[in-house]
Amino acid sequence: MNLNSMTLDEKKLLAAELAPLILGEFRATSEMIIPGAEKAVKVKTRAIDTGLISADTRTAFANAETEISNASNFEELKAASEDMAGIVRTILMGHNNE
């Protein structure tokens, strides 16, 4: 199997098939060996069930995306990006550290 010759859809399918195995490996240990290397990397994972993300969070995320798209200057882009980062932080960490 050569990843360079695979289509994007084939890569997505392969990633979906491998994800449960990789996550299982991450949960079993905090180290994962990099294939072809003589070193390990420390990992920490947190599974996110996207079905549990609230409608309010989805709406806030969509609004932040729109604000980023419509930003006409750096300050607007910065503010929208900070909003987006806050939403992502809340989803990933379960809380907002502000």
PDB file of C-alpha atoms in Angstrom:
ATOM      1  CA  MET A   1       0.000   0.000   0.000  1.00  0.00           C
ATOM      2  CA  ASN A   2       1.411   3.356  -1.037  1.00  0.00           C
ATOM      3  CA  LEU A   3      -0.226   6.412   0.532  1.00  0.00           C
ATOM      4  CA  ASN A   4       1.116   8.656  -2.217  1.00  0.00           C
ATOM      5  CA  SER A   5      -0.897   6.787  -4.835  1.00  0.00           C
ATOM      6  CA  MET A   6      -4.141   6.795  -2.823  1.00  0.00           C
ATOM      7  CA  THR A   7      -6.984   9.204  -3.479  1.00  0.00           C
ATOM      8  CA  LEU A   8      -8.189  11.479  -0.704  1.00  0.00           C
ATOM      9  CA  ASP A   9     -11.324   9.346  -0.292  1.00  0.00           C
ATOM     10  CA  GLU A  10      -9.191   6.200   0.042  1.00  0.00           C
ATOM     11  CA  LYS A  11      -7.032   7.926   2.668  1.00  0.00           C
ATOM     12  CA  LYS A  12     -10.122   9.013   4.617  1.00  0.00           C
ATOM     13  CA  LEU A  13     -11.495   5.463   4.524  1.00  0.00           C
ATOM     14  CA  LEU A  14      -8.172   4.058   5.726  1.00  0.00           C
ATOM     15  CA  ALA A  15      -7.991   6.662   8.504  1.00  0.00           C
ATOM     16  CA  ALA A  16     -11.518   5.762   9.627  1.00  0.00           C
ATOM     17  CA  GLU A  17     -10.596   2.080   9.712  1.00  0.00           C
ATOM     18  CA  LEU A  18      -7.356   2.702  11.624  1.00  0.00           C
ATOM     19  CA  ALA A  19      -8.676   5.276  14.111  1.00  0.00           C
ATOM     20  CA  PRO A  20     -10.138   2.770  16.613  1.00  0.00           C
ATOM     21  CA  LEU A  21      -6.888   0.798  16.620  1.00  0.00           C
ATOM     22  CA  ILE A  22      -4.748   3.895  17.079  1.00  0.00           C
ATOM     23  CA  LEU A  23      -6.952   5.276  19.856  1.00  0.00           C
ATOM     24  CA  GLY A  24      -6.888   1.883  21.552  1.00  0.00           C
ATOM     25  CA  GLU A  25      -3.105   1.956  21.413  1.00  0.00           C
ATOM     26  CA  PHE A  26      -3.014   5.484  22.851  1.00  0.00           C
ATOM     27  CA  ARG A  27      -5.305   4.487  25.712  1.00  0.00           C
ATOM     28  CA  ALA A  28      -3.148   1.485  26.590  1.00  0.00           C
ATOM     29  CA  THR A  29       0.042   3.503  27.005  1.00  0.00           C
ATOM     30  CA  SER A  30       1.235   7.086  27.011  1.00  0.00           C
ATOM     31  CA  GLU A  31       3.974   6.268  24.495  1.00  0.00           C
ATOM     32  CA  MET A  32       3.784   5.381  20.856  1.00  0.00           C
ATOM     33  CA  ILE A  33       6.752   4.299  18.761  1.00  0.00           C
ATOM     34  CA  ILE A  34       7.138   6.268  15.551  1.00  0.00           C
ATOM     35  CA  PRO A  35       7.305   3.716  12.713  1.00  0.00           C
ATOM     36  CA  GLY A  36      10.754   3.577  11.148  1.00  0.00           C
ATOM     37  CA  ALA A  37      12.321   5.580  13.977  1.00  0.00           C
ATOM     38  CA  GLU A  38      14.101   4.598  17.130  1.00  0.00           C
ATOM     39  CA  LYS A  39      12.183   6.984  19.324  1.00  0.00           C
ATOM     40  CA  ALA A  40       8.863   7.136  21.077  1.00  0.00           C
ATOM     41  CA  VAL A  41       6.531  10.072  21.399  1.00  0.00           C
ATOM     42  CA  LYS A  42       4.447  10.838  24.468  1.00  0.00           C
ATOM     43  CA  VAL A  43       0.785  11.189  23.670  1.00  0.00           C
ATOM     44  CA  LYS A  44      -2.343  12.150  25.516  1.00  0.00           C
ATOM     45  CA  THR A  45      -5.745  11.735  23.930  1.00  0.00           C
ATOM     46  CA  ARG A  46      -9.301  12.644  24.765  1.00  0.00           C
ATOM     47  CA  ALA A  47     -12.090  11.126  22.713  1.00  0.00           C
ATOM     48  CA  ILE A  48     -14.782  13.587  21.675  1.00  0.00           C
ATOM     49  CA  ASP A  49     -18.240  12.410  20.711  1.00  0.00           C
ATOM     50  CA  THR A  50     -19.324  15.050  18.210  1.00  0.00           C
ATOM     51  CA  GLY A  51     -22.912  13.936  18.730  1.00  0.00           C
ATOM     52  CA  LEU A  52     -22.714  15.414  22.236  1.00  0.00           C
ATOM     53  CA  ILE A  53     -21.737  18.899  21.067  1.00  0.00           C
ATOM     54  CA  SER A  54     -24.702  21.152  21.808  1.00  0.00           C
ATOM     55  CA  ALA A  55     -26.673  23.076  19.224  1.00  0.00           C
ATOM     56  CA  ASP A  56     -25.583  26.319  20.925  1.00  0.00           C
ATOM     57  CA  THR A  57     -21.917  25.361  20.541  1.00  0.00           C
ATOM     58  CA  ARG A  58     -22.459  24.421  16.889  1.00  0.00           C
ATOM     59  CA  THR A  59     -24.189  27.770  16.290  1.00  0.00           C
ATOM     60  CA  ALA A  60     -21.402  29.696  18.042  1.00  0.00           C
ATOM     61  CA  PHE A  61     -18.827  27.841  15.955  1.00  0.00           C
ATOM     62  CA  ALA A  62     -20.702  28.616  12.719  1.00  0.00           C
ATOM     63  CA  ASN A  63     -20.982  32.287  13.741  1.00  0.00           C
ATOM     64  CA  ALA A  64     -17.251  32.454  14.467  1.00  0.00           C
ATOM     65  CA  GLU A  65     -16.508  30.906  11.052  1.00  0.00           C
ATOM     66  CA  THR A  66     -18.701  33.550   9.420  1.00  0.00           C
ATOM     67  CA  GLU A  67     -16.950  36.311  11.375  1.00  0.00           C
ATOM     68  CA  ILE A  68     -13.565  35.006  10.225  1.00  0.00           C
ATOM     69  CA  SER A  69     -14.746  34.903   6.603  1.00  0.00           C
ATOM     70  CA  ASN A  70     -16.184  38.418   6.807  1.00  0.00           C
ATOM     71  CA  ALA A  71     -13.306  40.040   8.708  1.00  0.00           C
ATOM     72  CA  SER A  72     -12.135  43.148   6.884  1.00  0.00           C
ATOM     73  CA  ASN A  73      -9.132  43.995   9.045  1.00  0.00           C
ATOM     74  CA  PHE A  74      -6.646  42.394  11.400  1.00  0.00           C
ATOM     75  CA  GLU A  75      -8.502  43.361  14.595  1.00  0.00           C
ATOM     76  CA  GLU A  76     -11.751  41.745  13.402  1.00  0.00           C
ATOM     77  CA  LEU A  77      -9.857  38.640  12.294  1.00  0.00           C
ATOM     78  CA  LYS A  78      -8.039  38.469  15.633  1.00  0.00           C
ATOM     79  CA  ALA A  79     -11.284  38.797  17.623  1.00  0.00           C
ATOM     80  CA  ALA A  80     -13.043  36.146  15.531  1.00  0.00           C
ATOM     81  CA  SER A  81     -10.036  33.824  15.802  1.00  0.00           C
ATOM     82  CA  GLU A  82     -10.017  34.243  19.590  1.00  0.00           C
ATOM     83  CA  ASP A  83     -13.731  33.365  19.656  1.00  0.00           C
ATOM     84  CA  MET A  84     -13.043  30.272  17.557  1.00  0.00           C
ATOM     85  CA  ALA A  85     -10.134  29.255  19.799  1.00  0.00           C
ATOM     86  CA  GLY A  86     -12.345  29.601  22.872  1.00  0.00           C
ATOM     87  CA  ILE A  87     -14.982  27.338  21.351  1.00  0.00           C
ATOM     88  CA  VAL A  88     -12.408  24.720  20.351  1.00  0.00           C
ATOM     89  CA  ARG A  89     -10.839  24.911  23.820  1.00  0.00           C
ATOM     90  CA  THR A  90     -14.246  24.335  25.404  1.00  0.00           C
ATOM     91  CA  ILE A  91     -14.918  21.334  23.166  1.00  0.00           C
ATOM     92  CA  LEU A  92     -11.487  19.777  23.699  1.00  0.00           C
ATOM     93  CA  MET A  93     -11.026  20.518  27.380  1.00  0.00           C
ATOM     94  CA  GLY A  94     -14.613  20.575  28.537  1.00  0.00           C
ATOM     95  CA  HIS A  95     -14.314  24.121  29.874  1.00  0.00           C
ATOM     96  CA  ASN A  96     -13.097  27.565  28.935  1.00  0.00           C
ATOM     97  CA  ASN A  97      -9.980  28.788  30.764  1.00  0.00           C
ATOM     98  CA  GLU A  98     -10.838  32.472  30.615  1.00  0.00           C
TER      99      GLU A  98
END
